[in-house]
C-alpha cells in the first residue's frame, strides 16, 4: 500500500465512505494516516459513585435498586433507572433502547461506563455502555482514539480504516536523517504514527507526538531557510508615497493614533517608499488597532496610482473590514470591492473583471482571492490580516500575484520575540505596543457554574443600558455535528430565562457563510442583544458596543485562545467584562483561569500558561488555533521549535547534502511541502 493510493484500496471503505472521508479531507492512505485523533478516550478505573463530577466519563460498578422506567420525550423513548453502590446513587438513562426494560436485572452487578451530565440540577449518567469483567480488564488504562468526524462518518469506521492502513502501509526509509533522530531522541516515523493513533500509554503518546511535532517544525524551518537563501532584498518597482488623502484620512479618523500605531505606520511608510520590496509583520495585541495601519498603507498604494489587496481568514471579517473601509474611502473617491467565496459566480466574475481592468482600487477578501484566478491590473501592496491563520506557503503564493508587491502581515499571536524570529524568519517585525488610551481595562472574573444566574442578571442589566453580549458556548465532545445543536439548545434555554425583549441569536461554524455574515451584520448594527456562538467569532471581529463576554467551559480552552476570544470585548469606551465559567472547577483549572483573570496582557498570559504546565500536559488542547501546523503548537512545543530550527540551520549550512542519495526522502518531502522543486 502506498501513500498516494486511494482510500478505496482499504478494505471496508466503499463508495459511500469514500465520499464521507473526502468531506474531512481524506482521499488517500497518507492523508488517512495523518488524520490524527482529536483527543483520546482514557479508560479509567472503577470509581465510587459519590466521587463523580459533571463532564467526566467514568466507570462505575453497582446494581439497579428499582425497576427502570420509560418515558417519551421529543419522540424518543427514554429509559431511566437508579444505579447504586456502597457510596451512593445515581440516575442512569438510555435513549431508544426499550428492550432494556426487560433485560435489566435487579440486584445483579453491572459495570457501566458513560459520561456524567447535569439534568435538572442533578448529576446523571447518560447512555452508558455495559461492560463485562473481561471487557473491563482488557480496556483498563488504554487510550482510544477520538477522531474529528462528519455526519455519517463514525469513529468506529475511521478507527478501523486507520488500523487497516497501518497494517499494510509501507513506511519505507524515514525521511528524517538518522543523525537528527539520534541527536534529538526521536522515534521512527513508522512507530510514531502508529502510537499517535493507538497509544499504548500516555508516555508513548508523548514520545510519538514529539516526533511528529519536531518533523512539522523541521520541515517548516527548512523551507523557510531555503526561501531566505534564495531571496535577496528585491528592488521594488513600486515607490509608494502618501499624498494629501492619506494625510487627510488621519484628520478624519475619530481618534488620534497611539504611540505604537504611529511608530508602526512610520516604519511601514518608510518601507513603502524605500524602493525595496517590503516584507513586514506587525505584531500587536488584540484591540491594539492594527486595521488602521492597513488602511493607511492601502490608501498610500492607491494614491501612488496602484492597486492594493487585503486578505482575511473569514468571510465575516472580510465583510466587516469592507464596510469599515468603504466608510472612510468612498468619500475620497476610492473604489473598494469585496470578493468572497459565497458571492454568486456572476458577482465574482464581475468583480474580477473590474479588478483586471483596474476599475477597483482596493480589494478585500478571503482565500478566494488566492485560490481563484484573480489577475490584478497593477497590484502594489498585499496585506494579510491575522497572519497566524495562514501557512507559509499561502503567504508566498499571495506575494506571487502581480509584480512582487509589497507585503504587510498582521498578527495578534502573542509570541516571544525569539519564536517570532523563527516563525517569521523571512519578515521584518514591528511590535506595536499599547492600547488606545481611552480604553478601560477589561474586568475579568473566573467563576463556577453556580454563578450563572447572577451572570445572566448582569447581562440583562448591560443589555438594558444598550450594550451587547457574547456567550461562547461549551465546546462539544461527542462529535462535531452536535456543535450546532449545542448552540441552538443553549440559545433556546437562554430565551426561557431572559425577558422576551432581549433579542438573542446564535452563530456556529456549520452555518452557511451568507447566514453567518447576516447575523454578524445584525449584531454589529445593534439588532441583536446577546449572541450565543462557538469560537467562530474568535478572529478579528470588532463590535465596540459589545461589553460582556461569557465563556462557558473555559477550562477546555488554552489560555492564549481565551485571550483572543476575550479580545472581542473592551474595544470601545465603555467598561467591558469577561466571565470565565469553569464547568469543572478543579484546583488546576481555577489556577489557570486565575492567570487570565488577573491580566489583560496577551504576552504575559501566554508565558504564564507555559510555566504552569509541563510540556504535553494539556492533552490534546491546541493553544494557539494556529494553522501553520497540524499537530505542533508554538506555545506548548516551544522547545521542539527551537530544536528543530537548530537542526534545520545546521542542515542548511551544508546545502550540498540534500543532493546526497541518503537524503532523497527528505528532499522529496521538502519539495512536497513547499510545492516546488528545490535544487
Ligand atoms: P486589532 O488590532 O485587534 O485588529 P482593530 O484595528 O480592529 O484592532 O481596532 C479595534 C478598535 O479600536 C476599532 O474600533 C478601532 O476603530 C479602534 N481604534 C483603533 N485605533 C484607535 C485609537 N488610536 N484610538 C481609539 N480607538 C482606536
Ligand atoms: Mg484585527
XYZ file of C-alpha atoms and ligand atoms in Angstrom:
707
model
C 0.000 0.000 0.000
C 1.390 3.403 -0.945
C 0.658 6.831 0.423
C -0.944 8.058 -2.769
C -3.207 5.013 -3.094
C -6.862 5.948 -2.973
C -8.620 5.381 0.293
C -10.739 2.856 -1.590
C -7.825 0.406 -1.502
C -8.548 -0.027 2.193
C -10.785 -2.949 2.921
C -14.216 -1.883 4.066
C -14.032 1.576 2.512
C -16.606 1.660 -0.248
C -18.123 4.341 -2.393
C -20.179 5.805 0.426
C -17.352 6.014 2.940
C -15.108 7.459 0.266
C -17.431 10.438 -0.033
C -17.596 10.853 3.737
C -13.825 10.682 4.075
C -13.444 13.224 1.287
C -15.575 15.615 3.341
C -12.974 15.629 6.079
C -10.164 15.972 3.566
C -9.030 12.363 3.442
C -8.734 10.923 -0.047
C -5.663 8.713 0.106
C -3.769 6.496 2.503
C -1.257 9.126 3.513
C -3.960 11.626 4.371
C -5.705 8.984 6.413
C -2.555 8.221 8.373
C -2.059 11.868 9.193
C -5.692 12.278 10.174
C -4.774 12.303 13.835
C -7.243 11.825 16.669
C -8.739 14.966 18.128
C -8.313 13.517 21.587
C -8.236 10.210 23.376
C -10.723 8.458 25.492
C -8.840 7.230 28.517
C -10.314 4.169 30.075
C -10.152 4.756 33.823
C -10.580 2.515 36.864
C -13.902 1.813 38.541
C -14.663 4.614 40.984
C -17.248 5.183 43.715
C -20.463 6.872 42.613
C -20.042 9.559 45.243
C -16.856 10.795 43.537
C -18.199 11.537 40.045
C -18.199 15.026 38.595
C -20.036 16.687 35.737
C -18.397 16.306 32.373
C -16.264 13.273 33.237
C -16.501 9.900 31.591
C -16.319 7.322 34.352
C -16.614 3.614 35.075
C -18.947 2.545 37.889
C -19.769 -0.785 39.415
C -23.035 -1.426 41.210
C -26.585 -2.619 40.818
C -30.044 -1.302 39.977
C -32.162 -0.662 43.027
C -35.607 -0.482 41.466
C -37.351 -1.240 38.171
C -36.379 1.020 35.260
C -38.960 3.470 33.972
C -39.737 4.518 30.448
C -40.838 7.975 29.304
C -41.371 9.686 25.983
C -39.607 12.935 25.245
C -39.370 14.658 21.898
C -40.212 11.429 20.121
C -37.509 9.495 21.960
C -38.125 6.648 24.368
C -36.057 7.313 27.442
C -35.356 4.593 29.962
C -34.107 5.611 33.348
C -33.120 3.706 36.463
C -31.346 4.246 39.783
C -27.861 2.789 39.950
C -26.144 2.373 43.310
C -23.001 1.244 45.055
C -21.855 1.412 48.661
C -21.031 5.122 48.332
C -24.211 6.459 46.767
C -26.790 6.542 43.975
C -27.034 7.969 40.513
C -29.703 8.188 37.859
C -28.802 6.390 34.604
C -30.615 6.891 31.312
C -30.711 5.440 27.817
C -32.374 6.654 24.643
C -34.252 4.371 22.324
C -33.225 1.101 23.874
C -36.663 -0.109 25.029
C -35.545 -3.756 25.263
C -33.588 -2.786 28.364
C -36.904 -2.617 30.193
C -36.943 -6.378 30.223
C -33.281 -7.298 30.182
C -32.044 -5.205 33.147
C -31.849 -7.486 36.189
C -32.482 -6.155 39.658
C -29.770 -6.865 42.172
C -27.267 -8.108 39.557
C -23.830 -6.415 39.450
C -23.130 -4.303 36.389
C -20.127 -2.340 35.197
C -21.206 0.823 33.364
C -19.157 3.363 31.513
C -20.544 6.733 30.449
C -20.453 10.458 30.731
C -21.739 12.342 33.731
C -24.086 15.149 32.774
C -26.311 17.518 34.625
C -30.075 17.344 34.117
C -32.482 19.450 36.155
C -29.778 20.216 38.658
C -28.945 16.537 39.250
C -25.983 14.519 38.075
C -26.742 11.536 35.922
C -25.038 9.126 33.580
C -26.255 9.300 30.012
C -26.268 6.437 27.551
C -23.700 4.263 29.325
C -22.157 1.162 27.845
C -22.401 -2.073 29.805
C -19.149 -3.945 30.160
C -18.306 -7.489 31.106
C -15.466 -8.143 33.580
C -13.450 -9.243 30.593
C -14.068 -6.005 28.612
C -13.073 -4.027 31.640
C -9.853 -5.959 32.177
C -8.913 -5.586 28.501
C -9.577 -1.888 28.228
C -8.303 -0.593 31.556
C -5.660 2.114 31.104
C -5.939 2.101 27.294
C -6.234 5.221 25.194
C -8.832 5.046 22.460
C -8.600 7.495 19.582
C -11.410 10.003 19.149
C -11.377 11.342 15.605
C -12.896 14.509 14.244
C -15.991 13.374 12.346
C -18.678 14.494 9.979
C -22.309 13.375 9.743
C -22.393 9.721 8.711
C -18.741 9.011 9.437
C -18.387 7.094 12.688
C -15.429 6.922 14.999
C -15.505 3.200 14.578
C -15.209 3.463 10.791
C -12.204 5.777 10.987
C -10.541 3.635 13.646
C -10.961 0.516 11.532
C -9.665 2.158 8.372
C -6.628 3.570 10.165
C -5.824 0.222 11.772
C -6.029 -1.442 8.399
C -3.838 1.162 6.713
C -1.239 0.920 9.479
C -1.043 -2.801 8.910
C -0.438 -2.594 5.186
C 1.294 0.682 4.513
C 4.973 0.579 3.724
C 6.635 3.466 5.549
C 9.921 2.954 3.724
C 13.013 4.803 4.934
C 12.392 7.541 7.465
C 12.856 10.930 5.819
C 14.283 12.457 8.985
C 18.023 11.765 8.793
C 19.306 9.255 11.323
C 21.792 11.706 12.873
C 18.979 14.130 13.649
C 16.740 11.429 15.067
C 19.598 10.292 17.272
C 20.642 13.711 18.422
C 17.149 14.730 19.481
C 15.943 11.329 20.636
C 13.110 10.972 18.141
C 11.079 7.900 17.320
C 10.958 6.373 13.891
C 8.102 7.799 11.873
C 6.506 4.426 11.495
C 6.319 3.895 15.215
C 5.265 7.465 15.945
C 2.329 7.408 13.548
C 1.092 4.121 14.984
C 1.371 5.380 18.554
C -0.396 8.614 17.724
C -3.410 6.681 16.574
C -3.278 3.903 19.123
C -1.075 4.900 22.051
C -0.014 2.145 24.420
C 0.166 4.681 27.234
C 0.272 8.402 27.888
C 4.054 8.285 27.797
C 4.079 6.522 24.440
C 1.704 9.153 23.121
C 4.030 11.892 24.339
C 7.015 10.382 22.554
C 5.078 9.872 19.359
C 3.706 13.364 19.376
C 7.142 14.824 19.979
C 8.467 13.119 16.872
C 5.694 14.399 14.625
C 5.807 17.880 16.130
C 9.541 18.014 15.538
C 9.067 16.892 11.975
C 6.487 19.588 11.297
C 8.732 22.291 12.726
C 11.767 20.900 10.943
C 10.139 20.954 7.509
C 8.772 24.407 8.159
C 12.119 25.732 9.297
C 13.997 24.118 6.460
C 11.573 25.504 3.894
C 11.984 28.948 5.406
C 15.768 28.695 5.305
C 15.749 27.775 1.648
C 13.335 30.563 0.895
C 15.577 33.066 2.631
C 18.675 31.780 0.905
C 17.157 32.306 -2.482
C 15.563 35.591 -1.700
C 17.690 38.702 -1.613
C 16.390 42.164 -0.896
C 14.329 42.657 -4.015
C 14.259 46.045 -5.645
C 10.680 47.198 -5.953
C 9.152 48.980 -8.861
C 6.558 50.412 -6.530
C 7.636 53.523 -4.699
C 4.576 54.337 -2.639
C 4.289 57.780 -1.125
C 1.457 59.101 0.995
C -0.363 62.034 -0.551
C -2.987 64.503 0.544
C -5.697 61.951 1.030
C -3.562 59.742 3.282
C -2.710 62.756 5.415
C -6.362 63.811 5.257
C -7.558 60.442 6.479
C -5.526 60.892 9.649
C -7.559 64.020 10.296
C -10.978 62.463 9.745
C -10.330 59.401 11.899
C -12.400 59.641 15.078
C -9.256 59.143 17.162
C -5.581 60.014 17.350
C -3.071 57.260 16.637
C -1.455 55.716 19.678
C 2.290 55.903 20.085
C 2.548 52.263 18.980
C 0.453 52.891 15.892
C 2.475 55.967 14.968
C 5.723 54.020 15.151
C 4.368 51.121 13.137
C 2.953 53.437 10.492
C 6.254 55.267 10.284
C 8.106 52.001 9.621
C 5.585 50.887 7.021
C 5.728 54.281 5.338
C 9.486 54.128 5.059
C 9.388 50.595 3.684
C 6.845 51.553 1.058
C 8.935 54.444 -0.143
C 12.273 52.663 0.039
C 12.452 51.111 -3.400
C 12.887 47.652 -1.857
C 10.056 45.149 -1.544
C 8.540 45.400 1.924
C 8.125 42.197 3.924
C 6.858 43.325 7.273
C 4.937 41.769 10.121
C 3.036 43.956 12.552
C 2.519 42.189 15.799
C 0.084 43.870 18.155
C -2.211 42.555 20.844
C -5.929 42.166 20.175
C -7.616 45.536 20.026
C -4.398 47.489 19.582
C -5.716 48.934 16.305
C -3.860 47.179 13.517
C -6.574 47.665 10.900
C -5.972 51.365 10.568
C -2.331 50.772 9.644
C -3.517 48.533 6.813
C -5.988 51.180 5.748
C -3.291 53.866 5.609
C -0.877 51.662 3.683
C -3.526 50.644 1.150
C -4.562 54.228 0.643
C -0.938 55.095 0.060
C -0.738 52.469 -2.713
C -3.851 53.870 -4.379
C -2.630 57.436 -4.126
C 0.532 56.404 -5.870
C -1.599 55.104 -8.716
C -1.717 51.359 -7.997
C -3.985 48.692 -6.520
C -3.943 47.095 -3.089
C -5.487 43.956 -1.593
C -6.211 42.709 1.874
C -6.764 39.083 2.718
C -8.501 37.876 5.870
C -9.232 34.414 7.233
C -13.027 34.531 7.422
C -15.836 35.961 5.364
C -17.419 37.656 8.303
C -14.212 39.554 8.849
C -13.886 40.427 5.164
C -17.352 41.944 5.153
C -16.620 43.871 8.306
C -13.366 45.338 7.022
C -15.029 46.103 3.728
C -17.711 48.184 5.373
C -15.241 49.993 7.568
C -13.017 50.795 4.586
C -15.966 51.934 2.494
C -16.903 54.381 5.193
C -13.548 56.148 5.024
C -12.539 55.635 1.419
C -15.687 56.151 -0.587
C -15.863 59.876 0.258
C -12.318 60.129 -1.076
C -13.397 58.654 -4.399
C -11.607 55.365 -3.865
C -13.239 52.228 -5.196
C -13.268 49.352 -2.740
C -14.536 45.878 -3.652
C -15.347 42.720 -1.751
C -14.507 39.256 -3.026
C -15.546 36.208 -1.045
C -16.317 32.570 -1.658
C -20.034 32.829 -1.015
C -20.692 35.510 -3.627
C -22.582 34.288 -6.669
C -20.485 33.172 -9.598
C -21.742 36.088 -11.642
C -20.900 38.655 -8.986
C -17.449 37.182 -8.552
C -16.829 37.249 -12.267
C -17.822 40.875 -12.417
C -15.587 41.952 -9.538
C -12.676 40.039 -11.015
C -13.159 41.735 -14.352
C -13.194 45.118 -12.656
C -10.015 44.241 -10.783
C -8.368 43.184 -14.013
C -9.388 46.386 -15.757
C -8.171 48.458 -12.861
C -11.614 49.834 -12.037
C -11.223 48.698 -8.470
C -8.547 50.216 -6.255
C -8.696 48.073 -3.148
C -9.965 44.503 -2.823
C -10.917 42.840 0.432
C -11.439 39.149 0.509
C -10.887 35.691 1.844
C -8.798 32.885 0.454
C -10.929 33.063 -2.648
C -8.512 35.798 -3.573
C -5.573 33.457 -3.713
C -7.032 30.247 -4.913
C -9.200 31.558 -7.642
C -7.655 33.153 -10.630
C -7.669 36.802 -9.809
C -5.500 38.879 -12.081
C -4.769 42.356 -10.836
C -4.048 45.108 -13.237
C -1.405 46.711 -11.074
C -1.082 45.236 -7.591
C 1.429 47.101 -5.435
C 0.561 46.023 -1.881
C -0.850 42.943 -0.239
C -1.967 42.970 3.388
C -2.684 39.737 5.236
C -4.691 40.090 8.426
C -4.499 37.602 11.283
C -1.382 36.173 9.724
C -1.162 33.264 12.143
C -4.053 31.662 10.352
C -2.125 31.260 7.148
C 0.663 28.887 6.373
C 3.953 29.923 4.916
C 3.016 28.577 1.512
C -0.095 30.693 1.282
C 1.965 33.717 2.202
C 4.302 33.010 -0.672
C 1.512 32.310 -3.062
C -0.086 35.611 -2.364
C 3.091 37.542 -2.967
C 3.414 35.923 -6.359
C 0.400 37.859 -7.511
C 1.395 40.758 -9.676
C 4.897 42.070 -9.850
C 6.401 41.387 -6.429
C 4.087 43.646 -4.476
C 4.916 44.915 -1.005
C 3.786 42.563 1.729
C 2.342 43.582 5.078
C 1.151 40.939 7.504
C -0.617 41.456 10.794
C -0.911 39.140 13.739
C -2.152 39.196 17.286
C -0.469 35.959 18.301
C 1.430 36.866 21.412
C 4.666 35.042 20.898
C 8.055 35.844 22.354
C 10.455 37.568 20.034
C 12.806 34.594 19.753
C 9.984 32.426 18.461
C 8.735 35.173 16.170
C 12.124 35.298 14.521
C 11.971 31.595 13.769
C 8.375 31.592 12.639
C 8.530 34.767 10.657
C 12.169 34.438 9.700
C 11.536 35.928 6.299
C 9.882 39.062 7.621
C 10.855 42.288 9.390
C 8.923 42.530 12.623
C 7.296 45.652 14.119
C 5.951 45.142 17.586
C 3.061 47.515 18.162
C 2.783 48.230 21.845
C -0.039 49.661 23.888
C -3.773 50.032 23.506
C -5.740 53.197 22.737
C -5.635 55.398 25.836
C -9.396 55.762 26.192
C -9.824 52.049 26.836
C -10.725 50.877 30.291
C -9.076 47.570 31.150
C -11.478 44.643 30.858
C -12.757 43.410 34.219
C -12.441 39.651 34.421
C -13.818 37.004 36.692
C -13.319 33.267 36.782
C -16.314 31.568 38.353
C -18.083 28.274 38.869
C -21.345 27.325 37.198
C -23.364 28.217 40.295
C -22.675 31.830 39.367
C -24.585 31.503 36.084
C -27.914 33.028 37.267
C -26.050 36.065 38.578
C -24.179 36.342 35.300
C -27.471 36.307 33.406
C -28.861 39.073 35.584
C -25.733 41.086 34.971
C -26.049 40.625 31.212
C -29.640 41.713 31.364
C -28.624 44.945 33.073
C -25.915 45.598 30.491
C -28.391 44.990 27.680
C -30.757 47.372 29.438
C -28.047 50.017 29.219
C -27.840 49.468 25.470
C -24.812 47.181 25.373
C -24.359 43.799 23.782
C -23.163 40.417 24.944
C -21.330 37.401 23.563
C -21.741 33.960 25.088
C -19.254 31.398 23.899
C -20.925 28.067 24.073
C -19.427 24.983 25.639
C -17.383 23.007 23.213
C -18.743 19.676 22.295
C -17.083 16.368 22.881
C -19.152 13.619 21.350
C -18.926 14.715 17.787
C -18.588 17.940 15.936
C -22.003 17.555 14.385
C -23.617 18.377 17.640
C -21.846 21.702 17.678
C -24.847 23.320 16.012
C -27.307 21.558 18.268
C -25.415 22.679 21.286
C -25.562 26.336 20.364
C -29.239 26.005 19.467
C -30.097 24.357 22.770
C -28.180 26.938 24.699
C -29.882 29.815 22.924
C -33.270 28.169 23.490
C -32.797 27.780 27.220
C -31.394 31.280 27.466
C -34.582 32.625 25.881
C -36.506 30.975 28.687
C -34.657 32.832 31.418
C -34.349 36.195 29.670
C -37.294 38.564 29.221
C -38.745 38.490 25.692
C -37.452 41.980 24.992
C -33.867 40.657 24.948
C -33.014 39.702 21.388
C -30.988 36.503 21.260
C -29.355 34.953 18.204
C -26.889 32.170 17.630
C -23.902 31.521 15.403
C -21.903 28.393 14.645
C -19.397 27.102 12.170
C -21.814 24.865 10.317
C -23.953 27.774 9.137
C -23.710 28.988 5.582
C -21.312 31.913 5.174
C -24.075 34.214 3.958
C -26.110 33.388 7.051
C -23.135 33.990 9.316
C -22.474 37.327 7.650
C -26.076 38.343 8.127
C -26.009 37.565 11.831
C -22.737 39.388 12.347
C -24.108 42.367 10.466
C -27.225 42.384 12.603
C -25.107 42.127 15.708
C -22.854 44.941 14.565
C -25.933 47.042 13.801
C -27.152 46.520 17.366
C -30.180 44.488 16.314
C -29.121 41.521 18.418
C -28.513 41.858 22.149
C -26.982 38.511 23.005
C -25.076 36.386 20.558
C -24.596 32.746 21.511
C -21.704 31.443 19.477
C -18.993 28.866 19.121
C -15.429 30.055 18.698
C -16.161 31.105 15.121
C -16.219 34.665 16.388
C -12.699 34.329 17.669
C -10.882 36.102 14.887
C -10.763 39.814 14.382
C -14.415 40.741 14.817
C -14.907 44.291 16.003
C -18.154 45.384 17.638
C -17.149 48.084 20.134
C -20.621 48.227 21.686
C -20.295 44.642 22.970
C -19.228 44.869 26.585
C -19.751 41.428 28.062
C -18.340 38.089 27.107
C -19.094 34.916 28.960
C -17.131 31.794 28.073
C -18.729 28.522 29.130
C -16.442 25.588 29.904
C -13.493 27.940 29.894
C -11.286 25.119 31.173
C -11.401 23.469 27.770
C -9.572 26.314 26.058
C -5.931 27.197 26.140
C -5.195 30.496 27.836
C -3.913 32.068 24.659
C -7.132 31.229 22.893
C -9.155 32.585 25.803
C -7.203 35.785 25.444
C -8.052 36.005 21.741
C -11.703 35.389 22.494
C -11.727 37.996 25.221
C -10.329 40.467 22.715
C -13.822 40.742 21.185
C -14.850 42.977 24.094
C -13.141 46.021 25.518
C -12.910 47.575 22.071
C -14.803 50.752 22.837
C -15.023 53.447 25.507
C -17.386 51.618 27.865
C -16.238 49.334 30.659
C -16.158 45.729 29.463
C -16.358 42.422 31.306
C -15.274 38.884 30.669
C -16.668 35.971 32.644
C -14.774 32.702 32.510
C -17.124 29.946 33.562
C -15.433 26.764 34.722
C -17.536 23.670 34.062
C -15.158 21.629 36.137
C -13.704 23.791 38.874
C -10.722 21.633 39.802
C -7.776 23.228 41.536
C -5.646 23.220 38.368
C -8.422 24.713 36.275
C -9.019 27.548 38.659
C -5.307 28.210 38.997
C -5.012 28.507 35.236
C -8.070 30.715 34.949
C -6.744 32.978 37.718
C -3.895 33.874 35.372
C -6.163 35.259 32.705
C -8.452 36.751 35.308
C -5.530 38.684 36.698
C -4.043 40.041 33.479
C -5.132 41.554 30.191
C -1.664 41.288 28.700
C -1.503 38.616 25.978
C 2.253 38.133 26.203
C 2.127 37.676 29.941
C -0.774 35.248 29.731
C 0.943 33.096 27.116
C 4.175 32.963 29.109
C 2.447 32.169 32.362
C 0.450 29.449 30.690
C 3.678 27.744 29.672
C 5.130 27.980 33.174
C 2.072 26.453 34.726
C 2.304 23.200 32.906
C 4.947 20.875 31.695
C 5.114 20.027 28.015
C 2.343 17.703 26.878
C 0.312 18.465 29.949
C -2.661 19.729 28.093
C -3.603 16.542 26.482
C -4.971 17.361 23.087
C -5.710 21.037 23.711
C -4.426 23.283 20.984
C -3.167 26.506 22.403
C -2.977 28.917 19.588
C -5.508 27.991 16.963
C -2.566 28.317 14.614
C -2.893 26.744 11.242
C 0.800 26.731 10.499
C 0.990 23.209 11.811
C -1.243 20.243 12.038
C -0.222 18.936 15.416
C 2.523 21.202 16.650
C 1.715 24.127 18.853
C 4.098 27.020 19.113
C 3.410 27.577 22.791
C 3.274 24.099 24.075
C 6.076 22.897 21.868
C 8.380 25.883 22.104
C 11.302 23.623 22.925
C 10.786 21.429 19.885
C 10.524 24.537 17.747
C 13.924 25.742 18.966
C 15.481 22.331 18.449
C 14.022 21.787 15.011
C 15.183 25.211 13.977
C 18.673 24.491 15.251
C 18.689 21.228 13.293
C 17.468 22.967 10.164
C 20.150 25.669 10.487
C 22.862 23.068 10.824
C 21.493 21.241 7.865
C 21.297 24.175 5.506
C 24.840 25.188 6.287
C 25.753 22.276 4.054
C 23.214 22.701 1.333
C 25.004 20.238 -0.882
C 23.968 17.450 1.419
C 20.375 17.486 0.221
C 21.629 16.227 -3.097
C 23.074 13.085 -1.494
C 21.198 9.929 -2.195
C 20.972 9.444 1.525
C 18.686 12.489 1.851
C 16.487 11.721 -1.083
C 13.479 11.106 1.146
C 13.907 14.419 2.918
C 14.337 16.286 -0.325
C 11.167 14.810 -1.737
C 9.262 15.590 1.422
C 10.503 19.164 1.377
C 9.533 19.634 -2.254
C 6.125 18.257 -1.471
C 5.923 20.660 1.458
C 6.876 23.778 -0.466
C 5.198 22.684 -3.662
C 8.204 23.398 -5.828
C 11.494 21.777 -6.838
C 14.330 22.824 -4.576
C 17.539 22.471 -6.460
P -6.966 44.817 16.124
O -5.571 45.252 16.405
O -7.446 43.787 17.106
O -7.156 44.379 14.690
P -8.767 46.933 15.362
O -7.920 47.503 14.316
O -9.939 46.120 14.944
O -7.887 46.082 16.380
O -9.237 48.129 16.326
C -10.096 47.921 17.415
C -10.967 49.144 17.668
O -10.192 50.235 18.136
C -11.672 49.657 16.436
O -12.976 50.006 16.788
C -10.879 50.882 16.048
O -11.661 51.810 15.359
C -10.421 51.398 17.378
N -9.164 52.160 17.348
C -8.089 51.910 16.585
N -7.095 52.784 16.849
C -7.559 53.599 17.838
C -7.011 54.709 18.543
N -5.778 55.151 18.305
N -7.773 55.286 19.481
C -9.037 54.831 19.722
N -9.615 53.809 19.100
C -8.889 53.177 18.155
Mg -7.854 42.815 13.598
